[in-house]
Amino acid sequence: MNDDVTLLRQTITQGEEVSDEIVDRLGDRRVTALISAALAEAARRRFTSASLEEIKAYADNLLVRFRNSSGGVKPLHAELLIRAAITGDPSLIEPLSGEEVLSMCFLLVYAIMSEEKLDPLAENAYIDGVIAEADSY
């Protein structure tokens, strides 16, 4: 299994608790591309026809769901990242630091994809799609 696949599998099963070794081998640019693509795909799956209110409610619920998260959950950041992922509008996340974006992306990918309960075939298809999208960045 290559590092791209390992990082994505760890993200959808463990959230932010991914291997530092793999992150170091992949490098910041590749990790950012993979996690951005993972969030874009996850958000498109979860929020296909969601209203702004539904996205806000989901983001607010993350406070309860991840109240013990090491980085803390900021619902506004989650909302902005989900909206940016769905619309492809990077200006939505301009107020956020790179560290805030990456940390929240890991959490959101885990949050959304853990709800999906994918079988192995569907998980492989998701990962293949994410890698293909990351390669296009």
N, CA, C and O atoms as a MOPAC input file, in Angstrom:
PM7 MOZYME 1SCF
protein

 N      0.85900 1    -1.16900 1     0.00000 1
 C      0.00000 1     0.00000 1     0.00000 1
 C      0.90800 1     1.23600 1     0.00000 1
 O      1.84400 1     1.32700 1     0.79500 1
 N      0.62400 1     2.17800 1    -0.89200 1
 C      1.47300 1     3.36300 1    -0.94800 1
 C      1.04900 1     4.39600 1     0.09900 1
 O     -0.00600 1     4.27300 1     0.72200 1
 N      1.88900 1     5.40900 1     0.27600 1
 C      1.64100 1     6.40100 1     1.32400 1
 C      0.36800 1     7.20700 1     1.10100 1
 O     -0.29900 1     7.56700 1     2.07200 1
 N      0.01200 1     7.50200 1    -0.14500 1
 C     -1.23900 1     8.22000 1    -0.41700 1
 C     -2.43000 1     7.44100 1     0.15300 1
 O     -3.26900 1     7.99300 1     0.86600 1
 N     -2.48000 1     6.17100 1    -0.17200 1
 C     -3.58200 1     5.31900 1     0.26100 1
 C     -3.58000 1     5.18000 1     1.78300 1
 O     -4.63200 1     5.25200 1     2.41800 1
 N     -2.40700 1     4.98200 1     2.36200 1
 C     -2.30300 1     4.83200 1     3.81400 1
 C     -2.78500 1     6.09100 1     4.52900 1
 O     -3.53400 1     6.00300 1     5.50200 1
 N     -2.36300 1     7.25200 1     4.05500 1
 C     -2.79100 1     8.51000 1     4.66600 1
 C     -4.30500 1     8.64900 1     4.60500 1
 O     -4.93600 1     9.01300 1     5.59800 1
 N     -4.88700 1     8.36600 1     3.45900 1
 C     -6.33600 1     8.50000 1     3.30800 1
 C     -7.09300 1     7.48900 1     4.15500 1
 O     -8.10600 1     7.83500 1     4.76100 1
 N     -6.62600 1     6.25000 1     4.21000 1
 C     -7.29100 1     5.24600 1     5.05500 1
 C     -7.21500 1     5.66000 1     6.52600 1
 O     -8.20100 1     5.55200 1     7.25600 1
 N     -6.05800 1     6.12900 1     6.95300 1
 C     -5.93100 1     6.57100 1     8.34200 1
 C     -6.83600 1     7.76400 1     8.61800 1
 O     -7.43000 1     7.85300 1     9.69300 1
 N     -6.94800 1     8.67600 1     7.66600 1
 C     -7.77800 1     9.86300 1     7.85900 1
 C     -9.24700 1     9.49600 1     8.01200 1
 O     -9.93100 1    10.04200 1     8.87800 1
 N     -9.73900 1     8.58400 1     7.18900 1
 C    -11.16600 1     8.25800 1     7.27900 1
 C    -11.47500 1     7.33700 1     8.44200 1
 O    -12.64100 1     7.17000 1     8.80000 1
 N    -10.45100 1     6.73200 1     9.04300 1
 C    -10.70500 1     5.86600 1    10.19800 1
 C    -10.22600 1     6.45900 1    11.51800 1
 O    -10.70600 1     6.06500 1    12.58100 1
 N     -9.28200 1     7.40500 1    11.46400 1
 C     -8.67800 1     7.93100 1    12.69000 1
 C     -8.68100 1     9.45300 1    12.78200 1
 O     -8.29700 1     9.99900 1    13.81600 1
 N     -9.09300 1    10.13600 1    11.75700 1
 C     -9.09300 1    11.59800 1    11.79500 1
 C     -7.70200 1    12.18500 1    11.79200 1
 O     -6.89000 1    11.87400 1    10.92000 1
 N     -7.42000 1    13.04100 1    12.77500 1
 C     -6.12900 1    13.72600 1    12.83600 1
 C     -4.99000 1    12.82600 1    13.30100 1
 O     -3.82600 1    13.22100 1    13.23800 1
 N     -5.30600 1    11.64000 1    13.75900 1
 C     -4.29800 1    10.73800 1    14.31600 1
 C     -3.60100 1     9.93800 1    13.21300 1
 O     -3.58900 1     8.70700 1    13.24600 1
 N     -3.02600 1    10.63400 1    12.24500 1
 C     -2.33500 1     9.96200 1    11.15300 1
 C     -0.84600 1     9.88600 1    11.47200 1
 O     -0.34000 1    10.63000 1    12.31300 1
 N     -0.17300 1     9.00300 1    10.81000 1
 C      1.24400 1     8.77200 1    11.03700 1
 C      2.08600 1     9.97400 1    10.60100 1
 O      2.04400 1    10.39000 1     9.44300 1
 N      2.84500 1    10.52100 1    11.54500 1
 C      3.75500 1    11.63300 1    11.22300 1
 C      4.79000 1    11.20000 1    10.19400 1
 O      5.22100 1    11.99200 1     9.35600 1
 N      5.18100 1     9.93700 1    10.26900 1
 C      6.16000 1     9.39600 1     9.32800 1
 C      5.64900 1     9.50100 1     7.88100 1
 O      6.38100 1     9.90800 1     6.97900 1
 N      4.40000 1     9.13300 1     7.68600 1
 C      3.81300 1     9.19000 1     6.34400 1
 C      3.66400 1    10.63500 1     5.89100 1
 O      3.95300 1    10.96400 1     4.74100 1
 N      3.21100 1    11.49700 1     6.79800 1
 C      3.07300 1    12.92500 1     6.47500 1
 C      4.42900 1    13.49600 1     6.05900 1
 O      4.51900 1    14.24300 1     5.08500 1
 N      5.47600 1    13.14400 1     6.79400 1
 C      6.82200 1    13.63800 1     6.46700 1
 C      7.29100 1    13.12400 1     5.10300 1
 O      7.87300 1    13.87000 1     4.31500 1
 N      7.03200 1    11.84700 1     4.83600 1
 C      7.45400 1    11.29100 1     3.54300 1
 C      6.70600 1    11.94000 1     2.37800 1
 O      7.29100 1    12.20700 1     1.32900 1
 N      5.41300 1    12.18900 1     2.57000 1
 C      4.61600 1    12.77900 1     1.49100 1
 C      4.94100 1    14.25500 1     1.28700 1
 O      4.94200 1    14.73700 1     0.15400 1
 N      5.21200 1    14.96000 1     2.35000 1
 C      5.49000 1    16.39600 1     2.25800 1
 C      4.21400 1    17.21700 1     2.32200 1
 O      3.12400 1    16.72800 1     2.02600 1
 N      4.37200 1    18.47000 1     2.71200 1
 C      3.22700 1    19.36000 1     2.92000 1
 C      2.36000 1    19.51400 1     1.68400 1
 O      1.13300 1    19.47600 1     1.77300 1
 N      2.98400 1    19.68600 1     0.54600 1
 C      2.22100 1    19.93000 1    -0.67800 1
 C      1.31000 1    18.75200 1    -1.03400 1
 O      0.14200 1    18.94300 1    -1.37100 1
 N      1.85000 1    17.54300 1    -0.95700 1
 C      1.06300 1    16.35800 1    -1.31200 1
 C     -0.02100 1    16.09400 1    -0.26500 1
 O     -1.15300 1    15.76100 1    -0.61700 1
 N      0.31800 1    16.24000 1     1.01400 1
 C     -0.67700 1    16.04000 1     2.07000 1
 C     -1.82700 1    17.03000 1     1.88800 1
 O     -2.99500 1    16.65500 1     1.99300 1
 N     -1.49700 1    18.28400 1     1.61600 1
 C     -2.53700 1    19.29900 1     1.41400 1
 C     -3.41400 1    18.95700 1     0.21900 1
 O     -4.63600 1    19.09100 1     0.28400 1
 N     -2.79800 1    18.51700 1    -0.86900 1
 C     -3.57700 1    18.14200 1    -2.06200 1
 C     -4.50200 1    16.95900 1    -1.75400 1
 O     -5.67200 1    16.97100 1    -2.13700 1
 N     -3.98400 1    15.94700 1    -1.06900 1
 C     -4.79200 1    14.76400 1    -0.75900 1
 C     -5.94100 1    15.08800 1     0.17800 1
 O     -7.07000 1    14.64900 1    -0.04600 1
 N     -5.66200 1    15.85800 1     1.23400 1
 C     -6.70000 1    16.15300 1     2.21600 1
 C     -7.73400 1    17.11600 1     1.63500 1
 O     -8.92200 1    17.01500 1     1.94100 1
 N     -7.28500 1    18.04100 1     0.80600 1
 C     -8.23000 1    18.95300 1     0.14700 1
 C     -9.15800 1    18.17900 1    -0.78500 1
 O    -10.36800 1    18.40700 1    -0.80200 1
 N     -8.58200 1    17.26600 1    -1.55800 1
 C     -9.39200 1    16.44300 1    -2.46300 1
 C    -10.31300 1    15.51400 1    -1.67200 1
 O    -11.45600 1    15.28500 1    -2.07100 1
 N     -9.82100 1    14.98200 1    -0.55800 1
 C    -10.64400 1    14.10000 1     0.28200 1
 C    -11.84200 1    14.85900 1     0.83700 1
 O    -12.95600 1    14.33700 1     0.86400 1
 N    -11.60900 1    16.10000 1     1.28100 1
 C    -12.72100 1    16.89400 1     1.80100 1
 C    -13.69000 1    17.26300 1     0.68300 1
 O    -14.90500 1    17.19700 1     0.87000 1
 N    -13.16800 1    17.64900 1    -0.46700 1
 C    -14.05400 1    18.01500 1    -1.57800 1
 C    -14.97800 1    16.85300 1    -1.93700 1
 O    -16.18200 1    17.04100 1    -2.11100 1
 N    -14.41600 1    15.66500 1    -2.04500 1
 C    -15.22100 1    14.49000 1    -2.39700 1
 C    -16.20700 1    14.15100 1    -1.28200 1
 O    -17.37200 1    13.86000 1    -1.55000 1
 N    -15.74900 1    14.18900 1    -0.04500 1
 C    -16.63000 1    13.87100 1     1.09000 1
 C    -17.76800 1    14.88500 1     1.19600 1
 O    -18.92100 1    14.50800 1     1.40800 1
 N    -17.44500 1    16.16700 1     1.04900 1
 C    -18.47300 1    17.21800 1     1.16000 1
 C    -19.48400 1    17.11600 1     0.02900 1
 O    -20.67900 1    17.30900 1     0.25100 1
 N    -19.02400 1    16.81500 1    -1.17600 1
 C    -19.96100 1    16.65700 1    -2.30000 1
 C    -20.90000 1    15.48100 1    -2.05400 1
 O    -22.07800 1    15.54600 1    -2.40600 1
 N    -20.39200 1    14.40800 1    -1.45400 1
 C    -21.22900 1    13.24700 1    -1.14400 1
 C    -22.27100 1    13.59000 1    -0.08200 1
 O    -23.45100 1    13.26900 1    -0.22200 1
 N    -21.81600 1    14.24300 1     0.97400 1
 C    -22.66700 1    14.48700 1     2.15100 1
 C    -23.65200 1    15.63500 1     1.94100 1
 O    -24.78100 1    15.58700 1     2.43000 1
 N    -23.22400 1    16.66200 1     1.21800 1
 C    -24.01500 1    17.88600 1     1.12300 1
 C    -24.45300 1    18.17600 1    -0.31200 1
 O    -24.38100 1    19.31800 1    -0.76600 1
 N    -24.90400 1    17.15300 1    -1.01900 1
 C    -25.26500 1    17.32300 1    -2.42600 1
 C    -26.30300 1    18.40800 1    -2.64700 1
 O    -26.18400 1    19.18700 1    -3.59200 1
 N    -27.29900 1    18.47500 1    -1.81100 1
 C    -28.32500 1    19.50700 1    -1.99100 1
 C    -28.61300 1    20.22400 1    -0.67600 1
 O    -29.73800 1    20.66100 1    -0.43400 1
 N    -27.61100 1    20.34100 1     0.15700 1
 C    -27.80400 1    20.93700 1     1.47800 1
 C    -27.91200 1    22.45100 1     1.39500 1
 O    -27.24700 1    23.10100 1     0.58900 1
 N    -28.75000 1    22.97900 1     2.23200 1
 C    -28.87500 1    24.43400 1     2.34900 1
 C    -27.77300 1    24.95700 1     3.27100 1
 O    -27.11700 1    24.18900 1     3.97500 1
 N    -27.58900 1    26.25000 1     3.25400 1
 C    -26.62200 1    26.87700 1     4.14400 1
 C    -26.96700 1    26.56800 1     5.60200 1
 O    -26.07100 1    26.34800 1     6.41700 1
 N    -28.23800 1    26.55000 1     5.92900 1
 C    -28.66800 1    26.25000 1     7.29500 1
 C    -28.27800 1    24.83100 1     7.69700 1
 O    -27.85700 1    24.59700 1     8.83000 1
 N    -28.41700 1    23.88400 1     6.76700 1
 C    -28.03800 1    22.49700 1     7.06500 1
 C    -26.53100 1    22.37500 1     7.28300 1
 O    -26.08200 1    21.64400 1     8.16600 1
 N    -25.76300 1    23.08500 1     6.48300 1
 C    -24.30900 1    23.06800 1     6.64500 1
 C    -23.92900 1    23.68300 1     7.99100 1
 O    -23.07300 1    23.15200 1     8.69800 1
 N    -24.56300 1    24.79800 1     8.34600 1
 C    -24.29100 1    25.43500 1     9.64000 1
 C    -24.66600 1    24.50700 1    10.79200 1
 O    -23.92400 1    24.40300 1    11.76800 1
 N    -25.79700 1    23.84000 1    10.69000 1
 C    -26.22800 1    22.91800 1    11.74000 1
 C    -25.23900 1    21.76100 1    11.88600 1
 O    -24.91300 1    21.35500 1    13.00100 1
 N    -24.76700 1    21.23600 1    10.76000 1
 C    -23.78000 1    20.15500 1    10.79600 1
 C    -22.50200 1    20.65100 1    11.48100 1
 O    -21.95000 1    19.96700 1    12.34200 1
 N    -22.04300 1    21.83000 1    11.09700 1
 C    -20.82600 1    22.39600 1    11.68400 1
 C    -21.00100 1    22.61700 1    13.18500 1
 O    -20.09500 1    22.32200 1    13.96400 1
 N    -22.14900 1    23.12900 1    13.59100 1
 C    -22.41500 1    23.34300 1    15.01800 1
 C    -22.42800 1    22.01500 1    15.78100 1
 O    -21.94300 1    21.94100 1    16.91000 1
 N    -22.97800 1    20.97800 1    15.16900 1
 C    -23.03400 1    19.66100 1    15.80400 1
 C    -21.64400 1    19.06500 1    16.02900 1
 O    -21.46100 1    18.23000 1    16.91600 1
 N    -20.68100 1    19.48400 1    15.24200 1
 C    -19.32000 1    18.97800 1    15.42000 1
 C    -18.75600 1    19.33900 1    16.79400 1
 O    -17.92200 1    18.61400 1    17.33700 1
 N    -19.21300 1    20.46400 1    17.35700 1
 C    -18.78600 1    20.85900 1    18.70400 1
 C    -19.13500 1    19.77500 1    19.71800 1
 O    -18.33600 1    19.46300 1    20.60100 1
 N    -20.30600 1    19.21500 1    19.59300 1
 C    -20.74600 1    18.16300 1    20.50300 1
 C    -20.02700 1    16.85800 1    20.18700 1
 O    -19.51400 1    16.18500 1    21.08100 1
 N    -20.00000 1    16.51700 1    18.91800 1
 C    -19.42600 1    15.23600 1    18.49500 1
 C    -17.94000 1    15.12600 1    18.80800 1
 O    -17.45600 1    14.04800 1    19.15500 1
 N    -17.21000 1    16.24000 1    18.68700 1
 C    -15.75900 1    16.22000 1    18.87800 1
 C    -15.33000 1    17.15600 1    20.01000 1
 O    -14.32400 1    17.85700 1    19.89500 1
 N    -16.08800 1    17.16400 1    21.08700 1
 C    -15.79300 1    18.07500 1    22.19800 1
 C    -14.43700 1    17.80400 1    22.82400 1
 O    -13.87800 1    18.69200 1    23.46700 1
 N    -13.89300 1    16.60900 1    22.66000 1
 C    -12.58300 1    16.27900 1    23.22500 1
 C    -11.45800 1    16.33300 1    22.19700 1
 O    -10.35700 1    15.84700 1    22.45400 1
 N    -11.72900 1    16.91800 1    21.04400 1
 C    -10.72400 1    17.01300 1    19.98800 1
 C     -9.54900 1    17.86400 1    20.46000 1
 O     -9.73700 1    18.88400 1    21.12400 1
 N     -8.34700 1    17.43800 1    20.11500 1
 C     -7.13800 1    18.13500 1    20.56900 1
 C     -7.05700 1    19.56200 1    20.03700 1
 O     -6.61500 1    20.46100 1    20.75200 1
 N     -7.47100 1    19.78000 1    18.81200 1
 C     -7.37300 1    21.11200 1    18.22600 1
 C     -8.58000 1    21.99100 1    18.49200 1
 O     -8.55400 1    23.18800 1    18.20500 1
 N     -9.62200 1    21.41500 1    19.03100 1
 C    -10.84900 1    22.17500 1    19.23100 1
 C    -11.56900 1    22.37600 1    17.90600 1
 O    -10.94100 1    22.55400 1    16.86200 1
 N    -12.86300 1    22.34600 1    17.96500 1
 C    -13.67100 1    22.50700 1    16.76100 1
 C    -14.20600 1    23.93100 1    16.71400 1
 O    -14.77600 1    24.42700 1    17.68500 1
 N    -14.01500 1    24.56800 1    15.58900 1
 C    -14.55700 1    25.90200 1    15.36300 1
 C    -15.62000 1    25.77700 1    14.27500 1
 O    -15.29000 1    25.62900 1    13.09800 1
 N    -16.90100 1    25.83500 1    14.66700 1
 C    -17.97400 1    25.62100 1    13.69100 1
 C    -17.90000 1    26.54900 1    12.47800 1
 O    -18.18500 1    26.11500 1    11.36200 1
 N    -17.52800 1    27.80200 1    12.66900 1
 C    -17.44200 1    28.71200 1    11.52400 1
 C    -16.38300 1    28.23800 1    10.53800 1
 O    -16.59200 1    28.30600 1     9.32700 1
 N    -15.25100 1    27.75900 1    11.04100 1
 C    -14.20800 1    27.24900 1    10.16100 1
 C    -14.70900 1    26.02300 1     9.40100 1
 O    -14.46400 1    25.88100 1     8.20300 1
 N    -15.41000 1    25.14500 1    10.10800 1
 C    -15.95500 1    23.94600 1     9.45800 1
 C    -16.93500 1    24.33400 1     8.36300 1
 O    -16.89000 1    23.80000 1     7.25600 1
 N    -17.81600 1    25.26500 1     8.68200 1
 C    -18.79100 1    25.71900 1     7.69100 1
 C    -18.11000 1    26.29000 1     6.45300 1
 O    -18.47100 1    25.95300 1     5.32600 1
 N    -17.12600 1    27.15400 1     6.67000 1
 C    -16.42600 1    27.77700 1     5.53900 1
 C    -15.70600 1    26.74000 1     4.68700 1
 O    -15.72000 1    26.82300 1     3.45900 1
 N    -15.08000 1    25.76600 1     5.33400 1
 C    -14.37800 1    24.72400 1     4.58400 1
 C    -15.34200 1    23.84800 1     3.78700 1
 O    -15.06100 1    23.49100 1     2.64300 1
 N    -16.46400 1    23.50700 1     4.38600 1
 C    -17.45500 1    22.70200 1     3.65800 1
 C    -17.97400 1    23.47700 1     2.45600 1
 O    -18.06000 1    22.94000 1     1.35200 1
 N    -18.31800 1    24.73300 1     2.67200 1
 C    -18.82400 1    25.54600 1     1.55700 1
 C    -17.76600 1    25.70700 1     0.46600 1
 O    -18.09000 1    25.63800 1    -0.72000 1
 N    -16.51700 1    25.91900 1     0.84700 1
 C    -15.44000 1    26.05100 1    -0.13600 1
 C    -15.25100 1    24.74600 1    -0.90400 1
 O    -15.02000 1    24.75800 1    -2.11300 1
 N    -15.35000 1    23.62400 1    -0.19900 1
 C    -15.18800 1    22.32100 1    -0.84900 1
 C    -16.30400 1    22.05900 1    -1.85400 1
 O    -16.06300 1    21.50900 1    -2.92900 1
 N    -17.52100 1    22.45300 1    -1.50100 1
 C    -18.66300 1    22.21000 1    -2.38700 1
 C    -18.62500 1    23.13800 1    -3.59700 1
 O    -18.85700 1    22.71100 1    -4.72800 1
 N    -18.32900 1    24.40600 1    -3.34500 1
 C    -18.39100 1    25.39800 1    -4.41900 1
 C    -17.09200 1    25.54500 1    -5.20400 1
 O    -17.09200 1    26.03900 1    -6.33200 1
 N    -15.97500 1    25.10900 1    -4.59400 1
 C    -14.68100 1    25.31200 1    -5.23500 1
 C    -14.18900 1    26.74200 1    -5.10600 1
 O    -13.28800 1    27.15300 1    -5.83700 1
 N    -14.76600 1    27.50800 1    -4.18700 1
 C    -14.41200 1    28.92100 1    -3.99900 1
 C    -13.41100 1    29.06500 1    -2.86400 1
 O    -13.80500 1    29.06700 1    -1.69800 1
 N    -12.11600 1    29.18600 1    -3.18000 1
 C    -11.09800 1    29.28600 1    -2.12800 1
 C    -11.15500 1    30.59400 1    -1.34100 1
 O    -10.58000 1    30.68000 1    -0.25600 1
 N    -11.83100 1    31.60500 1    -1.86100 1
 C    -11.89200 1    32.87700 1    -1.13500 1
 C    -12.63300 1    32.72600 1     0.19400 1
 O    -12.43900 1    33.53000 1     1.10600 1
 N    -13.47700 1    31.70400 1     0.30800 1
 C    -14.21700 1    31.47500 1     1.55000 1
 C    -13.29700 1    31.16600 1     2.72600 1
 O    -13.63500 1    31.45300 1     3.87400 1
 N    -12.13500 1    30.58300 1     2.44100 1
 C    -11.24000 1    30.19100 1     3.53400 1
 C    -10.02000 1    31.09800 1     3.66600 1
 O     -9.10300 1    30.79900 1     4.43100 1
 N    -10.00500 1    32.19100 1     2.93400 1
 C     -8.86900 1    33.11000 1     3.01900 1
 C     -8.58000 1    33.61000 1     4.43400 1
 O     -7.41300 1    33.80000 1     4.77800 1
 N     -9.61200 1    33.83300 1     5.27300 1
 C     -9.31200 1    34.31100 1     6.63400 1
 C     -8.61900 1    33.27500 1     7.52600 1
 O     -8.10800 1    33.63100 1     8.58800 1
 N     -8.59200 1    32.01900 1     7.12200 1
 C     -8.03400 1    30.95600 1     7.95000 1
 C     -6.55500 1    30.72800 1     7.64400 1
 O     -6.11200 1    30.89600 1     6.50800 1
 N     -5.80300 1    30.34500 1     8.66800 1
 C     -4.39000 1    30.00700 1     8.45500 1
 C     -4.29700 1    28.62900 1     7.80800 1
 O     -5.24100 1    27.84000 1     7.85600 1
 N     -3.15400 1    28.35600 1     7.20800 1
 C     -2.93600 1    27.04700 1     6.59900 1
 C     -3.06300 1    25.92300 1     7.60400 1
 O     -3.59800 1    24.86100 1     7.28800 1
 N     -2.57800 1    26.14700 1     8.81000 1
 C     -2.66400 1    25.13400 1     9.86100 1
 C     -4.12000 1    24.87800 1    10.26900 1
 O     -4.51900 1    23.73400 1    10.48600 1
 N     -4.90700 1    25.95900 1    10.37100 1
 C     -6.33000 1    25.80000 1    10.71400 1
 C     -7.06400 1    25.01800 1     9.62600 1
 O     -7.88100 1    24.14500 1     9.91800 1
 N     -6.76500 1    25.33800 1     8.38500 1
 C     -7.41100 1    24.66000 1     7.26200 1
 C     -7.07800 1    23.17500 1     7.27500 1
 O     -7.97400 1    22.33500 1     7.19200 1
 N     -5.80800 1    22.85200 1     7.37700 1
 C     -5.39500 1    21.44800 1     7.30500 1
 C     -5.95600 1    20.64200 1     8.47500 1
 O     -6.46100 1    19.53500 1     8.28500 1
 N     -5.86700 1    21.18900 1     9.67100 1
 C     -6.38000 1    20.49300 1    10.85000 1
 C     -7.88600 1    20.23600 1    10.72400 1
 O     -8.35800 1    19.13400 1    11.00200 1
 N     -8.62800 1    21.25400 1    10.30900 1
 C    -10.07500 1    21.10400 1    10.17200 1
 C    -10.41900 1    20.17200 1     9.01600 1
 O    -11.40900 1    19.44500 1     9.09400 1
 N     -9.62900 1    20.17500 1     7.94900 1
 C     -9.87600 1    19.25000 1     6.83400 1
 C     -9.77500 1    17.80200 1     7.29800 1
 O    -10.62800 1    16.98100 1     6.96000 1
 N     -8.73300 1    17.48300 1     8.07500 1
 C     -8.60000 1    16.12300 1     8.59500 1
 C     -9.83400 1    15.74100 1     9.40400 1
 O    -10.40000 1    14.66300 1     9.22200 1
 N    -10.24400 1    16.63500 1    10.29700 1
 C    -11.39600 1    16.35100 1    11.14900 1
 C    -12.66800 1    16.18500 1    10.32000 1
 O    -13.44900 1    15.26400 1    10.56000 1
 N    -12.88000 1    17.07000 1     9.34700 1
 C    -14.09700 1    17.00200 1     8.52900 1
 C    -14.14700 1    15.74500 1     7.66700 1
 O    -15.19900 1    15.12100 1     7.53300 1
 N    -13.01500 1    15.37800 1     7.08800 1
 C    -12.99400 1    14.14600 1     6.28600 1
 C    -13.38000 1    12.96400 1     7.17000 1
 O    -14.20500 1    12.13400 1     6.78800 1
 N    -12.78000 1    12.89700 1     8.34500 1
 C    -13.12100 1    11.81000 1     9.26800 1
 C    -14.59900 1    11.87600 1     9.66400 1
 O    -15.29900 1    10.86400 1     9.62300 1
 N    -15.06800 1    13.05600 1    10.04200 1
 C    -16.45200 1    13.21400 1    10.49800 1
 C    -17.43900 1    12.77200 1     9.42900 1
 O    -18.37100 1    12.01700 1     9.70900 1
 N    -17.23800 1    13.23500 1     8.22100 1
 C    -18.17400 1    12.92700 1     7.14100 1
 C    -18.07700 1    11.46200 1     6.71200 1
 O    -19.09100 1    10.77600 1     6.57600 1
 N    -16.85800 1    10.99600 1     6.50200 1
 C    -16.69600 1     9.64900 1     5.96100 1
 C    -16.99500 1     8.56400 1     6.99300 1
 O    -17.39200 1     7.45900 1     6.62300 1
 N    -16.81300 1     8.85800 1     8.28000 1
 C    -17.15400 1     7.85200 1     9.29200 1
 C    -18.66700 1     7.63000 1     9.34500 1
 O    -19.12200 1     6.57200 1     9.77900 1
 N    -19.43800 1     8.60600 1     8.91100 1
 C    -20.89600 1     8.44800 1     8.83300 1
 C    -21.30500 1     7.58000 1     7.64100 1
 O    -22.37500 1     6.97200 1     7.64400 1
 N    -20.45400 1     7.53000 1     6.63600 1
 C    -20.78100 1     6.79900 1     5.40500 1
 C    -20.77400 1     5.28600 1     5.59200 1
 O    -21.53400 1     4.57700 1     4.93200 1
 N    -19.92600 1     4.78900 1     6.48000 1
 C    -19.81500 1     3.34500 1     6.72600 1
 C    -19.63000 1     2.57900 1     5.40300 1
 O    -20.42200 1     1.70700 1     5.04600 1
 N    -18.56700 1     2.93800 1     4.70700 1
 C    -18.29200 1     2.35300 1     3.40200 1
 C    -17.83600 1     0.90300 1     3.51000 1
 O    -17.10000 1     0.53800 1     4.42700 1
 N    -18.28000 1     0.08500 1     2.56400 1
 C    -17.72700 1    -1.26100 1     2.47800 1
 C    -16.35800 1    -1.13000 1     1.79900 1
 O    -16.05400 1    -0.07500 1     1.24200 1
 N    -15.53100 1    -2.17400 1     1.83200 1
 C    -14.17500 1    -2.06400 1     1.28200 1
 C    -14.12600 1    -1.62600 1    -0.18300 1
 O    -13.24400 1    -0.85700 1    -0.56500 1
 N    -15.04500 1    -2.09700 1    -0.99500 1
 C    -15.06900 1    -1.71800 1    -2.40500 1
 C    -15.38000 1    -0.22600 1    -2.56400 1
 O    -14.72500 1     0.46300 1    -3.34700 1
 N    -16.35600 1     0.26500 1    -1.83900 1
 C    -16.71900 1     1.69100 1    -1.89500 1
 C    -15.60300 1     2.56300 1    -1.32500 1
 O    -15.34000 1     3.65400 1    -1.83000 1
 N    -14.94900 1     2.07600 1    -0.27300 1
 C    -13.81500 1     2.82500 1     0.29400 1
 C    -12.68400 1     2.93700 1    -0.71600 1
 O    -12.08800 1     4.00300 1    -0.86900 1
 N    -12.38700 1     1.84300 1    -1.40200 1
 C    -11.34100 1     1.87200 1    -2.44000 1
 C    -11.70400 1     2.84600 1    -3.55900 1
 O    -10.84700 1     3.58400 1    -4.04500 1
 N    -12.95700 1     2.84900 1    -3.96300 1
 C    -13.40100 1     3.76700 1    -5.02200 1
 C    -13.27200 1     5.21400 1    -4.56300 1
 O    -12.83400 1     6.07200 1    -5.33100 1
 N    -13.64700 1     5.49000 1    -3.32400 1
 C    -13.49000 1     6.84200 1    -2.76500 1
 C    -12.01100 1     7.25500 1    -2.79100 1
 O    -11.67500 1     8.34600 1    -3.25200 1
 N    -11.14900 1     6.38800 1    -2.30000 1
 C     -9.71300 1     6.69800 1    -2.24600 1
 C     -9.14600 1     6.89200 1    -3.64200 1
 O     -8.37500 1     7.82500 1    -3.86700 1
 N     -9.51000 1     6.03700 1    -4.57700 1
 C     -9.02700 1     6.19100 1    -5.95900 1
 C     -9.46400 1     7.53600 1    -6.54400 1
 O     -8.68300 1     8.21700 1    -7.20700 1
 N    -10.71700 1     7.90800 1    -6.29100 1
 C    -11.22300 1     9.19000 1    -6.78100 1
 C    -10.49700 1    10.36800 1    -6.16100 1
 O    -10.19000 1    11.34600 1    -6.84200 1
 N    -10.22300 1    10.27400 1    -4.86900 1
 C     -9.49900 1    11.34600 1    -4.16800 1
 C     -8.09600 1    11.49800 1    -4.73800 1
 O     -7.64800 1    12.61400 1    -5.00100 1
 N     -7.40600 1    10.38500 1    -4.92800 1
 C     -6.03100 1    10.44700 1    -5.45800 1
 C     -6.03600 1    11.03900 1    -6.86300 1
 O     -5.17800 1    11.85800 1    -7.19200 1
 N     -6.98300 1    10.63800 1    -7.68100 1
 C     -7.07600 1    11.19600 1    -9.04200 1
 C     -7.31300 1    12.69300 1    -8.98700 1
 O     -6.70900 1    13.44400 1    -9.75300 1
 N     -8.19000 1    13.14000 1    -8.08400 1
 C     -8.44800 1    14.58500 1    -7.96500 1
 C     -7.21700 1    15.31100 1    -7.44100 1
 O     -6.87900 1    16.38600 1    -7.93600 1
 N     -6.54200 1    14.74100 1    -6.44800 1
 C     -5.32500 1    15.36500 1    -5.90600 1
 C     -4.24200 1    15.47300 1    -6.97600 1
 O     -3.50400 1    16.45700 1    -7.01600 1
 N     -4.14500 1    14.46600 1    -7.84100 1
 C     -3.15900 1    14.48900 1    -8.92500 1
 C     -3.42400 1    15.60000 1    -9.91900 1
 O     -2.50900 1    16.05300 1   -10.60700 1
 N     -4.67600 1    16.04500 1   -10.00100 1
 C     -5.02700 1    17.09700 1   -10.96800 1
 C     -4.74100 1    18.50800 1   -10.43600 1
 O     -4.79700 1    19.47800 1   -11.19200 1
 N     -4.44100 1    18.62100 1    -9.15800 1
 C     -4.16600 1    19.94700 1    -8.56800 1
 C     -2.81000 1    20.45800 1    -8.99000 1
 O     -2.41200 1    21.55300 1    -8.59200 1

